[in-house]
């Protein structure tokens, strides 16, 4: 059977692609991978289209068995992924044999890992996407997070994908999940609703990701922001990364599962490339906002796009020999590139 | 209404186009006009458009077009809006079984407004409601045009689960819950039709901003018949031209 079987689901593991497009005008949330860069990179490393669905694994605890031979890649946060008790590299595709077990067992950096499997995950396409939208109970695997004993069908592995084994993201291109996290924003659309002092506070003071943070949005903890007059506006559309500030004065960053419209003022909007950084933050992590202009944001996006394009166009995989060396009774995995 | 629309950047992928700072039919017509115009725009460049009460949120692909170029191009389209003949809105007839167990707050709404339950039904179903926008949950319509005679405050303690199809009143608003959700609206009835059906590949969401809703009262037997037809996938909502 072309499938994987879930042994332990972990806290929150869902099927995600790049989300539902075109239905926000009907009130339908986008959903999709929180860290879209990591998902796209994982897909490209196993020869999938960028927008194919993979698993988004939040915090360690997920465990699964491969019921067939597969080519896989793990990207995003470091959750200590092991296959059959051996750590595997992130940001590199590997071949796994039928019957192998993958375990995400230890929290390193970040908090969301992505598992892409060559051939993709075969769940029904609902409104143009395979993404799980938890609040609406639609998409993904039966509209919910994964549970023990779920069997996920995967697409057939083709010959070209077999040749992808070993494909990886160059080290310079691998995102670093540093603390405190610098998050770049473009001010607005409603920065005029805030006092000058509050905008200054927002751009200079540290904020922490609050406990009440999920795929819908991150509630921040930190200095309160003041509105000149009122916190409410006539409801309008909510961009991805919008930093909205309700009357209580503490900001909320709106993310993948955000509602499509809302009536709170938005002081700023996080630039596209930094959404993936946010996706890797945990409650308690520190954020510092930094203002950029839209031209700068577009340059950053272009750079990220170049990384993904280069990865997509990489067809020659360097031959790497792997050895296990035992020194003083400890084993080390070593690889040598030809 | 502003004399010229405001173009406001929101991050590096969105532009807010704002026509005014109030809720009015005239502003709505501008929003709808530009929304319909943008449907013809290159979808590689303009990825998604969300029309709301008084503005549009336009999501664009910055790898395909710069913000300034896009704003210039949309401003030209905005200029042409005054000559645009908007297509006639449709009126969707929504069957509602008022009162009984589906409308547990019908009596309260009546008492609160010194009316009989039948008068509330007549007032509620006797007019057309403009769909200004959708949001909140998939298929939820923000409607305009409810009579002041049946204005009723929300529940103090929201209900934890309101079944899909419930028709309610909250202050000056009326609407239909498209999916099971918690909420504090005063429930006066329920419609057997589905506003949101993710399995429907052609039209997962029935209603669209710019169209109208007209409620009409049905009996328990009619409710059962329509319900059955909806389940079998053969029910056709009656649609009138304005």
Coordinates of C-alpha atoms in Angstrom, one line a residue:
Chain A
X1 CA 0.0 0.0 0.0
X2 CA 1.3 3.5 -0.9
X3 CA 0.7 5.0 2.4
X4 CA 2.0 6.0 5.8
X5 CA 0.4 5.0 9.1
X6 CA 0.3 7.4 12.1
X7 CA 1.5 5.8 15.3
X8 CA 1.4 8.8 17.5
X9 CA -0.1 12.1 16.2
X10 CA 1.7 14.5 18.5
X11 CA 0.1 17.7 19.7
X12 CA -1.0 19.0 16.3
X13 CA -0.2 17.4 13.0
X14 CA -2.2 18.4 9.9
X15 CA -2.1 18.1 6.2
X16 CA -1.3 21.5 4.6
X17 CA -0.6 22.8 1.2
X18 CA -0.4 26.5 0.3
X19 CA -4.0 27.1 1.2
X20 CA -7.4 27.9 -0.3
X21 CA -7.2 30.7 -2.9
X22 CA -10.1 32.7 -4.2
X23 CA -12.7 32.0 -1.5
X24 CA -11.8 34.8 1.0
X25 CA -14.5 36.9 -0.6
X26 CA -17.0 34.2 0.6
X27 CA -15.7 34.3 4.1
X28 CA -13.5 31.2 3.7
X29 CA -10.2 31.3 5.5
X30 CA -7.1 30.5 3.5
X31 CA -5.4 28.0 5.9
X32 CA -2.3 26.4 4.4
X33 CA 1.2 25.9 5.8
X34 CA 2.2 28.4 8.5
X35 CA 5.8 28.3 7.2
X36 CA 5.2 28.2 3.5
X37 CA 8.9 28.5 2.7
X38 CA 9.7 25.3 4.5
X39 CA 6.8 23.4 2.9
X40 CA 7.8 24.6 -0.6
X41 CA 11.4 23.7 -0.1
X42 CA 10.5 20.3 1.2
X43 CA 8.3 19.6 -1.8
X44 CA 11.0 20.7 -4.3
X45 CA 13.6 18.5 -2.6
X46 CA 11.5 15.4 -3.3
X47 CA 10.5 16.5 -6.8
X48 CA 6.9 17.5 -6.0
X49 CA 5.3 20.7 -7.2
X50 CA 5.8 23.5 -4.7
X51 CA 2.2 23.6 -3.8
X52 CA 1.8 19.9 -3.0
X53 CA 0.4 19.0 0.4
X54 CA 2.8 17.8 3.2
X55 CA 2.5 17.3 6.9
X56 CA 2.8 20.2 9.3
X57 CA 4.1 18.9 12.6
X58 CA 3.8 21.2 15.6
X59 CA 6.2 20.4 18.4
X60 CA 7.7 16.9 18.9
X61 CA 5.5 13.8 19.4
X62 CA 4.6 12.7 15.9
X63 CA 5.5 9.1 15.0
X64 CA 4.6 7.2 11.8
X65 CA 5.4 4.1 9.8
X66 CA 6.1 4.1 6.0
X67 CA 4.0 1.3 4.4
X68 CA 6.0 1.6 1.2
X69 CA 9.4 2.8 0.0
X70 CA 9.4 6.6 -0.1
X71 CA 11.5 9.7 -0.9
X72 CA 11.0 12.2 1.9
X73 CA 12.4 15.6 3.1
X74 CA 12.0 17.2 6.5
X75 CA 12.3 21.0 6.7
X76 CA 11.4 23.8 9.0
X77 CA 11.8 23.6 12.8
X78 CA 14.2 21.1 14.4
X79 CA 12.0 18.5 16.1
X80 CA 14.7 15.9 16.3
X81 CA 13.5 13.7 13.4
X82 CA 14.8 10.2 13.4
X83 CA 14.3 7.3 11.1
X84 CA 14.7 3.9 12.8
X85 CA 16.4 5.5 15.7
X86 CA 18.9 7.5 13.7
X87 CA 18.8 11.3 13.3
X88 CA 18.2 12.4 9.8
X89 CA 19.3 15.7 8.3
X90 CA 16.8 18.5 7.7
X91 CA 16.6 20.4 4.3
X92 CA 17.7 17.3 2.4
X93 CA 15.8 14.5 0.7
X94 CA 16.4 10.9 1.7
X95 CA 15.2 7.5 0.7
X96 CA 13.3 5.4 3.3
X97 CA 12.4 1.8 3.1
X98 CA 9.0 0.2 3.7
X99 CA 8.5 -0.5 7.3
X100 CA 10.7 2.3 8.5
X101 CA 9.5 4.5 11.4
X102 CA 9.9 8.2 11.6
X103 CA 9.8 9.9 15.0
X104 CA 9.9 13.6 15.9
X105 CA 11.1 13.3 19.4
X106 CA 13.1 16.3 20.6
X107 CA 12.6 20.0 20.4
X108 CA 15.6 21.9 19.0
X109 CA 15.0 25.2 17.2
X110 CA 11.7 26.5 15.8
X111 CA 8.5 24.6 16.5
X112 CA 6.9 23.5 13.1
X113 CA 8.5 20.8 11.0
X114 CA 7.3 19.9 7.5
X115 CA 7.4 16.4 6.1
X116 CA 7.1 16.2 2.3
X117 CA 6.8 12.8 0.6
X118 CA 7.4 12.3 -3.1
X119 CA 4.1 11.9 -4.9
X120 CA 2.3 14.0 -2.3
X121 CA -0.4 13.2 0.2
X122 CA -3.6 12.1 -1.3
X123 CA -6.5 13.6 0.4
X124 CA -9.6 15.1 -1.3
X125 CA -9.2 18.6 -2.8
X126 CA -11.8 20.7 -1.2
X127 CA -12.4 24.2 -2.7
X128 CA -9.1 24.0 -4.6
X129 CA -6.9 22.9 -1.7
X130 CA -5.8 19.9 0.4
X131 CA -5.2 22.1 3.5
X132 CA -6.9 21.3 6.8
X133 CA -9.0 24.2 8.1
X134 CA -9.5 23.2 11.7
X135 CA -12.2 25.6 12.7
X136 CA -14.3 24.9 9.6
X137 CA -13.6 21.1 10.0
X138 CA -12.9 20.8 6.3
X139 CA -10.0 19.7 4.1
X140 CA -6.9 17.7 4.9
X141 CA -7.6 14.3 6.5
X142 CA -11.3 14.3 7.3
X143 CA -11.2 17.9 8.3
X144 CA -9.2 17.3 11.4
X145 CA -5.8 16.9 12.9
X146 CA -4.2 13.5 12.6
X147 CA -4.9 10.8 15.1
X148 CA -3.2 7.4 15.9
X149 CA -3.9 4.7 13.3
X150 CA -4.8 7.2 10.5
X151 CA -3.6 5.9 7.2
X152 CA -2.6 8.6 4.7
X153 CA -2.4 7.5 1.1
X154 CA 0.5 8.9 -0.8
X155 CA 0.9 9.4 -4.6
X156 CA 3.1 7.1 -6.6
X157 CA 6.8 7.7 -6.6
X158 CA 8.1 8.3 -10.1
X159 CA 11.5 7.7 -11.6
X160 CA 12.5 11.3 -11.7
X161 CA 11.8 11.6 -8.0
X162 CA 14.0 8.6 -7.2
X163 CA 16.8 10.6 -8.7
X164 CA 16.0 13.5 -6.3
X165 CA 17.4 11.6 -3.3
X166 CA 20.1 13.7 -1.7
X167 CA 18.8 17.0 -3.1
X168 CA 19.3 19.7 -0.5
X169 CA 19.1 23.3 0.2
X170 CA 22.5 25.0 0.2
X171 CA 23.6 25.8 3.8
X172 CA 23.6 29.6 3.1
X173 CA 20.0 29.4 2.2
X174 CA 18.8 27.5 5.3
X175 CA 16.8 29.8 7.5
X176 CA 18.1 30.4 11.0
X177 CA 15.6 30.7 13.8
X178 CA 17.3 33.2 16.0
X179 CA 16.2 34.9 19.2
X180 CA 15.0 37.6 19.5
X181 CA 13.2 37.4 16.2
X182 CA 13.4 40.4 14.0
X183 CA 10.1 40.8 12.2
X184 CA 9.9 43.4 9.4
X185 CA 6.7 45.2 8.9
X186 CA 5.2 47.8 6.5
X187 CA 3.2 50.3 8.6
X188 CA -0.6 50.4 7.9
X189 CA -3.2 50.2 6.7
X190 CA -4.5 52.0 9.8
X191 CA -1.4 53.5 11.4
X192 CA -3.2 56.9 11.4
X193 CA -5.5 55.5 14.1
X194 CA -2.6 55.3 16.6
X195 CA -0.7 58.0 18.6
X196 CA 2.8 58.8 17.4
X197 CA 4.1 57.5 20.7
X198 CA 2.4 54.2 20.2
X199 CA 3.9 53.7 16.8
X200 CA 7.3 54.5 18.3
X201 CA 6.6 52.0 21.1
X202 CA 5.6 49.3 18.6
X203 CA 8.8 49.7 16.6
X204 CA 11.2 49.9 19.5
X205 CA 9.9 47.8 22.4
X206 CA 10.1 44.0 22.6
X207 CA 7.0 41.8 22.4
X208 CA 6.5 38.2 23.4
X209 CA 4.4 35.6 21.7
X210 CA 1.6 34.9 24.1
X211 CA 0.2 31.6 25.3
X212 CA -3.0 32.1 23.3
X213 CA -1.3 31.7 20.0
X214 CA -2.3 29.3 17.3
X215 CA -2.6 28.9 13.5
X216 CA -5.2 31.7 13.5
X217 CA -3.0 34.3 15.1
X218 CA -0.5 35.2 17.8
X219 CA -1.6 37.3 20.7
X220 CA 1.4 39.3 21.8
X221 CA 2.4 40.4 25.3
X222 CA 4.2 43.7 25.7
X223 CA 3.5 47.5 26.0
X224 CA 0.0 48.5 25.2
X225 CA -0.7 50.7 22.2
X226 CA -3.0 53.7 22.2
X227 CA -5.6 54.6 19.6
X228 CA -6.1 58.3 19.0
X229 CA -9.8 57.9 19.0
X230 CA -11.2 54.4 18.6
X231 CA -10.0 50.8 18.1
X232 CA -12.9 49.9 15.8
X233 CA -13.3 50.4 12.1
X234 CA -16.0 49.4 9.6
X235 CA -15.1 45.7 9.0
X236 CA -12.7 45.2 6.1
X237 CA -10.4 42.5 4.7
X238 CA -7.6 41.1 6.8
X239 CA -4.2 40.6 5.1
X240 CA -1.9 37.7 6.1
X241 CA 0.4 39.1 8.8
X242 CA -1.8 42.0 9.7
X243 CA -1.0 43.3 13.2
X244 CA -4.4 44.2 14.6
X245 CA -4.9 46.1 17.8
X246 CA -8.3 45.8 19.6
X247 CA -9.4 48.2 22.3
X248 CA -7.3 46.5 25.0
X249 CA -4.2 47.7 23.2
X250 CA -2.2 44.5 22.8
X251 CA -1.4 43.5 19.2
X252 CA -2.5 40.2 17.5
X253 CA -0.7 39.0 14.4
X254 CA -3.2 37.4 12.0
X255 CA -1.9 34.2 10.4
X256 CA -2.9 31.3 8.2
X257 CA -6.3 30.4 9.7
X258 CA -7.3 34.0 10.3
X259 CA -10.9 35.1 9.6
X260 CA -11.2 36.9 6.3
X261 CA -12.7 40.2 7.6
X262 CA -12.6 42.1 10.9
X263 CA -13.3 45.4 12.5
X264 CA -10.1 46.2 14.4
X265 CA -7.5 48.7 13.4
X266 CA -4.3 47.3 11.9
X267 CA -1.1 49.2 12.9
X268 CA 1.2 47.3 10.5
X269 CA 1.5 44.2 8.3
X270 CA 4.3 41.7 8.5
X271 CA 6.3 41.4 5.2
X272 CA 5.7 38.1 3.3
X273 CA 9.2 36.6 3.9
X274 CA 9.0 37.0 7.7
X275 CA 5.7 35.1 8.0
X276 CA 7.7 31.9 7.9
X277 CA 10.0 33.1 10.7
X278 CA 6.9 33.8 12.8
X279 CA 5.6 30.3 12.1
X280 CA 8.7 29.0 14.0
X281 CA 8.1 31.0 17.2
X282 CA 6.9 29.5 20.4
X283 CA 4.9 31.1 23.2
X284 CA 7.3 33.1 25.2
X285 CA 9.6 33.9 22.3
X286 CA 10.6 37.5 21.8
X287 CA 9.8 39.6 18.7
X288 CA 11.2 43.0 17.7
X289 CA 9.4 44.8 14.9
X290 CA 11.3 46.8 12.4
X291 CA 9.9 49.1 9.8
X292 CA 10.7 48.6 6.1
X293 CA 9.2 50.1 3.0
X294 CA 7.3 48.1 0.4
X295 CA 10.2 48.2 -2.1
X296 CA 12.5 46.7 0.4
X297 CA 9.9 44.0 1.2
X298 CA 9.6 43.1 -2.5
X299 CA 13.4 42.8 -2.7
X300 CA 13.4 40.3 0.2
X301 CA 10.6 38.4 -1.5
X302 CA 12.4 38.3 -4.8
X303 CA 15.5 36.9 -3.0
X304 CA 13.5 34.1 -1.4
X305 CA 11.8 33.3 -4.7
X306 CA 15.3 33.0 -6.3
X307 CA 16.3 30.5 -3.6
X308 CA 13.2 28.4 -4.4
X309 CA 13.7 28.7 -8.1
X310 CA 17.3 27.6 -7.8
X311 CA 16.2 24.6 -5.8
X312 CA 13.5 23.8 -8.4
X313 CA 16.0 23.9 -11.2
X314 CA 18.7 21.8 -9.5
X315 CA 18.7 18.5 -11.3
X316 CA 22.2 17.3 -10.7
X317 CA 22.5 15.9 -7.2
X318 CA 26.1 15.7 -5.8
X319 CA 27.1 12.1 -5.1
X320 CA 27.6 11.8 -1.4
X321 CA 29.1 8.8 0.4
X322 CA 28.0 8.3 4.0
X323 CA 30.0 6.5 6.6
X324 CA 29.4 5.7 10.2
X325 CA 32.6 6.2 12.2
X326 CA 33.0 4.8 15.7
X327 CA 35.3 6.8 17.9
X328 CA 35.8 5.9 21.5
X329 CA 32.6 3.8 21.4
X330 CA 30.5 6.7 20.0
X331 CA 29.1 6.6 16.5
X332 CA 29.3 9.6 14.1
X333 CA 27.6 9.9 10.8
X334 CA 30.0 11.4 8.2
X335 CA 29.3 12.2 4.6
X336 CA 31.8 13.0 1.9
X337 CA 30.8 14.8 -1.3
X338 CA 32.6 13.7 -4.5
Chain B
X1 CA -18.0 59.0 0.3
X2 CA -14.5 60.2 -0.6
X3 CA -14.3 62.2 -3.9
X4 CA -11.5 59.9 -5.0
X5 CA -10.8 56.4 -3.6
X6 CA -7.9 56.1 -1.1
X7 CA -5.2 53.6 -2.0
X8 CA -3.5 52.2 1.1
X9 CA -0.6 49.7 1.2
X10 CA -1.1 46.8 3.6
X11 CA 2.2 44.9 3.7
X12 CA 3.9 43.8 0.5
X13 CA 1.1 41.9 -1.1
X14 CA -2.1 43.8 -0.5
X15 CA -3.6 47.2 -1.3
X16 CA -6.7 48.5 0.4
X17 CA -8.9 50.6 -1.9
X18 CA -11.3 52.6 0.3
X19 CA -14.3 54.5 -1.1
X20 CA -15.5 56.1 2.1
X21 CA -15.9 55.8 5.9
X22 CA -19.6 54.9 6.2
X23 CA -21.9 52.1 5.2
X24 CA -24.1 53.2 2.3
X25 CA -25.6 51.8 -0.9
X26 CA -23.7 54.4 -3.0
X27 CA -20.3 53.3 -1.5
X28 CA -21.4 49.7 -1.9
X29 CA -22.1 50.2 -5.6
X30 CA -18.6 51.6 -6.1
X31 CA -17.1 48.6 -4.3
X32 CA -19.2 46.2 -6.4
X33 CA -18.3 48.0 -9.6
X34 CA -14.6 47.8 -9.0
X35 CA -14.9 44.3 -7.7
X36 CA -16.6 43.2 -11.0
X37 CA -14.1 45.1 -13.1
X38 CA -11.1 43.5 -11.3
X39 CA -12.6 40.0 -12.1
X40 CA -11.4 40.7 -15.7
X41 CA -7.9 41.7 -14.5
X42 CA -4.9 39.4 -15.2
X43 CA -5.2 36.8 -12.4
X44 CA -1.4 36.3 -12.4
X45 CA -1.1 39.8 -11.1
X46 CA -4.3 40.3 -9.0
X47 CA -4.5 37.1 -7.0
X48 CA -7.6 37.7 -4.9
X49 CA -10.1 40.5 -4.2
X50 CA -12.2 40.7 -1.0
X51 CA -15.0 43.2 -1.2
X52 CA -16.3 44.7 2.1
X53 CA -18.7 47.4 3.2
X54 CA -16.6 50.4 2.0
X55 CA -13.4 49.0 0.6
X56 CA -11.7 46.2 -1.4
X57 CA -8.7 44.3 -0.2
X58 CA -6.7 43.5 -3.3
X59 CA -4.0 40.8 -3.0
X60 CA -1.4 41.0 -5.8
X61 CA 1.7 39.1 -6.8
X62 CA 4.6 41.5 -6.3
X63 CA 6.8 39.2 -8.4
X64 CA 4.5 40.0 -11.4
X65 CA 3.7 43.7 -10.8
X66 CA 4.8 46.5 -8.5
X67 CA 2.4 48.2 -6.1
X68 CA 2.8 51.6 -7.8
X69 CA 2.1 50.2 -11.3
X70 CA -0.9 48.3 -10.1
X71 CA -2.3 51.4 -8.3
X72 CA -1.9 53.4 -11.5
X73 CA -3.7 50.8 -13.5
X74 CA -6.6 50.4 -11.0
X75 CA -7.0 54.2 -10.8
X76 CA -7.7 54.2 -14.5
X77 CA -10.3 51.5 -14.0
X78 CA -11.8 53.5 -11.2
X79 CA -12.2 56.5 -13.5
X80 CA -14.2 54.3 -15.9
X81 CA -16.5 53.1 -13.1
X82 CA -19.1 55.9 -13.6
X83 CA -19.8 54.6 -17.1
X84 CA -20.0 51.0 -16.0
X85 CA -23.4 49.5 -16.2
X86 CA -23.6 47.2 -13.2
X87 CA -25.4 43.9 -13.8
X88 CA -28.7 43.6 -12.1
X89 CA -28.4 42.0 -8.7
X90 CA -30.2 38.7 -8.1
X91 CA -32.7 38.2 -5.3
X92 CA -32.4 34.8 -3.6
X93 CA -35.6 33.5 -2.0
X94 CA -34.8 31.9 1.3
X95 CA -37.5 29.7 2.9
X96 CA -37.7 30.0 6.7
X97 CA -39.7 28.0 9.2
X98 CA -40.2 30.8 11.8
X99 CA -40.8 30.1 15.5
X100 CA -41.3 26.8 17.3
X101 CA -38.1 25.0 18.3
X102 CA -36.2 26.6 15.4
X103 CA -37.0 30.1 16.6
X104 CA -36.8 30.0 20.4
X105 CA -36.4 33.8 20.6
X106 CA -39.3 34.8 18.3
X107 CA -41.6 35.5 21.2
X108 CA -38.9 37.6 22.9
X109 CA -38.3 39.6 19.8
X110 CA -42.1 40.2 19.6
X111 CA -42.5 41.2 23.2
X112 CA -39.4 43.4 23.1
X113 CA -40.9 45.3 20.2
X114 CA -44.5 45.2 21.4
X115 CA -45.6 43.1 18.4
X116 CA -47.2 39.7 17.9
X117 CA -44.9 36.9 16.6
X118 CA -46.8 36.9 13.3
X119 CA -46.1 40.7 12.9
X120 CA -42.4 40.0 13.5
X121 CA -42.5 37.3 10.8
X122 CA -44.4 39.7 8.4
X123 CA -41.9 42.5 9.0
X124 CA -38.8 40.3 8.7
X125 CA -39.9 38.5 5.5
X126 CA -41.6 41.4 3.9
X127 CA -38.5 43.1 2.4
X128 CA -35.2 42.5 0.5
X129 CA -31.9 42.6 2.3
X130 CA -28.7 43.7 0.5
X131 CA -25.7 41.4 1.0
X132 CA -23.0 44.0 1.7
X133 CA -20.2 41.5 2.2
X134 CA -19.3 38.0 3.4
X135 CA -17.0 37.2 6.3
X136 CA -16.8 35.9 9.9
X137 CA -17.4 32.3 8.8
X138 CA -17.7 30.7 5.3
X139 CA -20.9 31.9 3.7
X140 CA -21.9 34.4 6.5
X141 CA -23.6 37.4 4.9
X142 CA -23.6 40.9 6.4
X143 CA -27.0 42.2 5.4
X144 CA -28.4 45.7 5.2
X145 CA -32.0 46.8 5.3
X146 CA -33.7 45.4 8.5
X147 CA -36.7 47.2 9.8
X148 CA -36.2 49.3 12.9
X149 CA -39.4 47.8 14.2
X150 CA -37.8 44.5 15.1
X151 CA -34.4 45.7 16.5
X152 CA -33.5 43.4 19.4
X153 CA -30.3 43.2 21.5
X154 CA -28.1 40.2 21.5
X155 CA -28.3 37.5 24.2
X156 CA -26.3 38.3 27.3
X157 CA -25.0 34.7 27.4
X158 CA -24.2 33.4 23.9
X159 CA -25.3 29.9 23.0
X160 CA -22.5 27.4 22.6
X161 CA -23.8 25.8 19.5
X162 CA -26.3 27.3 17.0
X163 CA -27.2 24.9 14.2
X164 CA -26.4 25.8 10.6
X165 CA -29.4 27.5 8.9
X166 CA -30.5 29.4 12.0
X167 CA -31.9 32.8 11.2
X168 CA -31.3 35.5 13.9
X169 CA -31.4 39.1 14.9
X170 CA -28.6 41.0 16.6
X171 CA -29.4 44.7 17.3
X172 CA -30.0 46.2 13.8
X173 CA -28.7 43.2 11.9
X174 CA -30.3 40.0 10.7
X175 CA -28.5 37.0 9.2
X176 CA -28.2 33.3 8.8
X177 CA -25.6 31.0 10.5
X178 CA -24.0 29.1 7.6
X179 CA -22.3 26.5 9.8
X180 CA -22.8 25.3 13.3
X181 CA -21.2 27.9 15.6
X182 CA -21.5 29.6 18.9
X183 CA -23.3 32.9 18.9
X184 CA -25.4 35.4 20.7
X185 CA -28.0 36.2 18.1
X186 CA -31.8 36.0 18.9
X187 CA -33.0 33.1 16.9
X188 CA -36.3 33.5 15.1
X189 CA -36.3 30.6 12.6
X190 CA -34.3 28.3 10.5
X191 CA -33.9 27.7 6.7
X192 CA -33.5 24.1 5.4
X193 CA -31.2 25.3 2.6
X194 CA -27.4 25.2 2.7
X195 CA -25.5 28.4 2.4
X196 CA -22.2 26.6 2.6
X197 CA -21.5 23.2 1.2
X198 CA -17.7 22.4 0.8
X199 CA -18.5 19.3 -1.1
X200 CA -20.2 21.2 -3.9
X201 CA -17.6 21.6 -6.5
X202 CA -19.5 24.1 -8.6
X203 CA -20.7 26.5 -6.0
X204 CA -19.7 25.8 -2.5
X205 CA -21.1 29.1 -1.3
X206 CA -24.5 30.1 -2.4
X207 CA -24.6 33.8 -1.9
X208 CA -22.4 36.6 -3.1
X209 CA -21.9 40.3 -2.1
X210 CA -24.1 42.6 -4.1
X211 CA -27.1 40.2 -4.3
X212 CA -30.2 40.3 -2.2
X213 CA -32.0 37.9 0.2
X214 CA -35.8 37.7 0.5
X215 CA -37.0 35.5 3.4
X216 CA -40.4 33.8 3.1
X217 CA -42.3 31.9 5.7
X218 CA -42.8 28.1 5.2
X219 CA -44.8 25.5 7.1
X220 CA -43.3 22.5 8.9
X221 CA -44.3 20.2 6.0
X222 CA -42.7 22.5 3.4
X223 CA -39.6 22.5 5.6
X224 CA -39.4 18.7 5.6
X225 CA -39.9 18.6 1.8
X226 CA -37.2 21.2 1.1
X227 CA -34.9 19.5 3.5
X228 CA -35.3 16.2 1.7
X229 CA -34.7 17.8 -1.7
X230 CA -31.6 19.6 -0.3
X231 CA -30.2 16.3 1.0
X232 CA -30.8 14.6 -2.3
X233 CA -29.0 17.5 -4.1
X234 CA -32.0 18.4 -6.2
X235 CA -33.3 21.6 -4.5
X236 CA -33.1 24.7 -6.6
X237 CA -33.2 28.0 -4.8
X238 CA -35.6 30.4 -6.4
X239 CA -33.8 33.4 -7.9
X240 CA -35.5 36.6 -9.1
X241 CA -34.0 39.4 -11.0
X242 CA -34.3 42.8 -9.3

